[in-house]
Short mmCIF file of C-alpha atoms in Angstrom, two decimals:
data_model
loop_
_atom_site.label_atom_id
_atom_site.label_comp_id
_atom_site.label_asym_id
_atom_site.label_seq_id
_atom_site.Cartn_x
_atom_site.Cartn_y
_atom_site.Cartn_z
CA MET A 21 -3.56 -11.78 0.06
CA ALA A 22 -2.46 -13.59 2.93
CA THR A 23 -4.65 -12.48 6.26
CA PRO A 24 -2.20 -11.77 9.25
CA ASP A 25 -2.38 -13.82 11.95
CA PHE A 26 -3.82 -11.14 14.26
CA ILE A 27 -6.74 -10.83 12.35
CA ARG A 28 -7.48 -14.26 11.87
CA THR A 29 -7.72 -14.34 15.88
CA ILE A 30 -9.84 -11.26 15.89
CA ARG A 31 -12.27 -12.65 13.16
CA ALA A 32 -12.69 -15.90 15.38
CA ASP A 33 -14.72 -13.70 17.94
CA ALA A 34 -15.68 -10.90 15.67
CA GLY A 35 -16.95 -12.96 12.83
CA GLN A 36 -17.44 -11.22 9.43
CA GLN A 37 -18.37 -7.94 10.84
CA LEU A 38 -16.68 -4.64 9.79
CA LEU A 39 -13.24 -4.17 11.07
CA TRP A 40 -11.53 -0.82 11.16
CA LEU A 41 -7.79 -1.44 10.14
CA PRO A 42 -4.96 0.55 9.57
CA GLY A 43 -3.30 0.30 5.92
CA VAL A 44 -0.02 1.32 4.57
CA THR A 45 1.00 2.12 1.08
CA ALA A 46 4.52 2.69 -0.21
CA ILE A 47 5.36 4.65 -3.41
CA VAL A 48 8.92 3.68 -3.91
CA PHE A 49 11.10 5.33 -6.37
CA ASP A 50 14.47 4.60 -7.67
CA ASP A 51 17.53 7.06 -8.29
CA GLU A 52 16.10 7.04 -12.14
CA GLY A 53 12.69 8.19 -11.01
CA ARG A 54 11.01 4.90 -11.62
CA VAL A 55 8.40 3.70 -9.40
CA LEU A 56 7.88 0.16 -8.09
CA LEU A 57 4.79 -1.93 -8.69
CA GLY A 58 3.61 -5.31 -8.02
CA ARG A 59 1.04 -7.40 -10.10
CA ARG A 60 -1.06 -8.77 -7.39
CA SER A 61 -1.93 -12.52 -7.24
CA ASP A 62 -5.43 -12.03 -6.29
CA ASN A 63 -6.60 -10.14 -9.06
CA GLY A 64 -3.66 -9.89 -11.61
CA ARG A 65 -3.56 -6.21 -11.56
CA TRP A 66 -0.70 -3.85 -11.12
CA SER A 67 -0.67 -1.76 -7.88
CA ALA A 68 1.34 0.14 -5.33
CA ILE A 69 2.88 -2.01 -2.64
CA GLY A 70 1.44 -2.08 0.64
CA GLY A 71 -0.24 -4.10 3.68
CA ILE A 72 -1.35 -4.15 7.21
CA PRO A 73 0.74 -3.23 9.93
CA GLU A 74 1.43 -5.62 12.86
CA PRO A 75 0.06 -4.64 16.18
CA GLY A 76 2.59 -1.93 17.60
CA GLU A 77 4.41 -1.64 14.21
CA GLN A 78 5.01 1.93 13.07
CA PRO A 79 3.77 2.95 9.60
CA ALA A 80 7.27 3.67 8.37
CA GLN A 81 8.46 0.06 9.57
CA CYS A 82 5.42 -1.65 7.87
CA ALA A 83 6.37 -0.07 4.67
CA VAL A 84 9.78 -1.03 4.65
CA ARG A 85 8.69 -4.62 5.71
CA GLU A 86 5.86 -4.85 3.09
CA VAL A 87 8.32 -3.70 0.20
CA TYR A 88 11.02 -6.11 0.92
CA GLU A 89 8.60 -9.13 1.69
CA GLU A 90 6.68 -8.48 -1.60
CA THR A 91 9.44 -7.24 -3.91
CA ALA A 92 13.20 -7.86 -2.53
CA VAL A 93 13.92 -4.07 -2.66
CA HIS A 94 15.25 -2.04 0.38
CA CYS A 95 13.82 1.26 0.93
CA VAL A 96 13.74 4.19 3.14
CA PRO A 97 10.33 6.24 3.81
CA GLU A 98 11.01 9.71 3.03
CA ARG A 99 7.47 11.59 3.96
CA VAL A 100 3.76 10.94 4.48
CA VAL A 101 2.04 11.69 1.21
CA LEU A 102 -1.80 10.86 2.22
CA VAL A 103 -3.59 9.96 5.12
CA GLN A 104 -7.41 8.82 3.86
CA ALA A 105 -10.26 6.88 5.42
CA LEU A 106 -11.12 4.41 2.56
CA GLU A 107 -14.40 2.91 1.75
CA PRO A 108 -15.49 -0.33 3.37
CA VAL A 109 -14.84 -3.48 1.59
CA THR A 110 -16.62 -6.82 1.31
CA TYR A 111 -14.32 -9.84 0.55
CA ASP A 112 -15.07 -12.78 -1.48
CA ASN A 113 -15.40 -15.03 2.09
CA GLY A 114 -17.92 -12.05 3.40
CA ASP A 115 -15.49 -10.78 5.73
CA MET A 116 -15.69 -6.61 5.97
CA CYS A 117 -12.91 -4.25 6.59
CA GLN A 118 -12.54 -0.54 6.42
CA TYR A 119 -8.89 0.79 6.27
CA MET A 120 -7.18 4.17 7.33
CA ASP A 121 -4.56 4.21 4.57
CA ILE A 122 -1.34 6.04 5.39
CA THR A 123 0.93 6.36 2.20
CA LEU A 124 4.40 7.08 2.31
CA ARG A 125 6.83 8.28 -0.68
CA CYS A 126 9.78 5.84 -0.13
CA ARG A 127 13.49 5.73 -1.73
CA ALA A 128 14.94 2.55 -2.86
CA VAL A 129 18.31 1.79 -1.49
CA GLY A 130 19.17 -1.66 -2.40
CA GLY A 131 18.13 -5.12 -3.46
CA GLU A 132 16.75 -6.33 -6.94
CA ALA A 133 13.15 -5.95 -7.78
CA ARG A 134 11.71 -9.69 -7.88
CA VAL A 135 8.75 -11.63 -6.86
CA ASN A 136 9.42 -12.23 -3.18
CA ASP A 137 6.31 -13.90 -1.74
CA ASP A 138 3.03 -15.38 -2.95
CA GLU A 139 1.26 -12.07 -3.24
CA SER A 140 2.47 -11.08 -6.51
CA LEU A 141 2.70 -12.46 -9.91
CA ASP A 142 5.31 -9.79 -11.18
CA VAL A 143 7.38 -6.99 -9.72
CA ALA A 144 8.70 -4.08 -11.95
CA TRP A 145 10.08 -0.60 -12.12
CA PHE A 146 8.10 1.71 -14.37
CA ASP A 147 8.78 5.19 -15.58
CA VAL A 148 6.08 7.42 -14.41
CA ASP A 149 5.08 8.67 -17.99
CA ALA A 150 4.66 4.71 -18.91
CA LEU A 151 2.64 3.18 -16.28
CA PRO A 152 0.76 -0.10 -16.79
CA ALA A 153 -3.04 0.03 -16.32
CA LEU A 154 -3.56 0.99 -12.57
CA HIS A 155 -6.74 1.53 -10.27
CA GLU A 156 -7.04 4.92 -9.46
CA PHE A 157 -6.11 4.31 -5.68
CA SER A 158 -2.48 3.55 -7.05
CA LEU A 159 -2.34 6.28 -9.67
CA SER A 160 -3.49 9.35 -7.23
CA ARG A 161 -0.95 8.12 -4.76
CA ILE A 162 1.83 8.19 -7.15
CA LYS A 163 0.98 11.42 -8.71
CA ARG A 164 0.93 12.97 -4.88
CA ALA A 165 4.13 11.25 -3.95
CA LEU A 166 5.58 12.99 -7.05
CA ALA A 167 4.30 16.36 -6.03
CA ASP A 168 6.14 18.55 -3.85
CA GLU A 169 3.07 19.18 -1.68
CA PRO A 170 2.02 18.89 1.99
CA THR A 171 0.60 15.67 3.15
CA TRP A 172 -2.90 15.36 1.54
CA PHE A 173 -6.12 14.59 3.72
CA GLU A 174 -9.91 14.83 3.30
CA PRO A 175 -10.77 18.44 4.72
CA ALA A 176 -13.34 18.58 7.60
CA PRO A 177 -16.73 20.01 6.70
CA ALA A 178 -16.78 23.98 7.21
CA GLY A 179 -17.85 24.53 10.54
CA GLN A 180 -16.75 21.65 12.29
#
């Protein structure tokens, strides 16, 4: 995945040390109830659409931008599904990051799903009962976006 310019600037000073970064995941449904997925160019796996907000960019704006940049689909965020601190990740080049993921349920309002940048090998709509093989990250977010429940978050330990 492409590294945003502002992170390259930070990396110039910070080196490969752990960076705490926001992340936004968009679970996009169409009028038929299908979910939009992209097959990532970095690992070849199907995944939910997402990315890193630019400095000052609101999570909903990020979701709309990322969905369009990656899939050419226009969407409208409807609600926050989940907020979760993810486990740290070390990339092949040695850079370390940890993300605070904000997942939004979105509704498609236009555009035709297609590969729209170099981050995806394929883009497609899937019936929720006929999903391709997905990492638990995407699968759990789709399930939570389908549920009519309050925003999910990791509860604080009792007594704190």
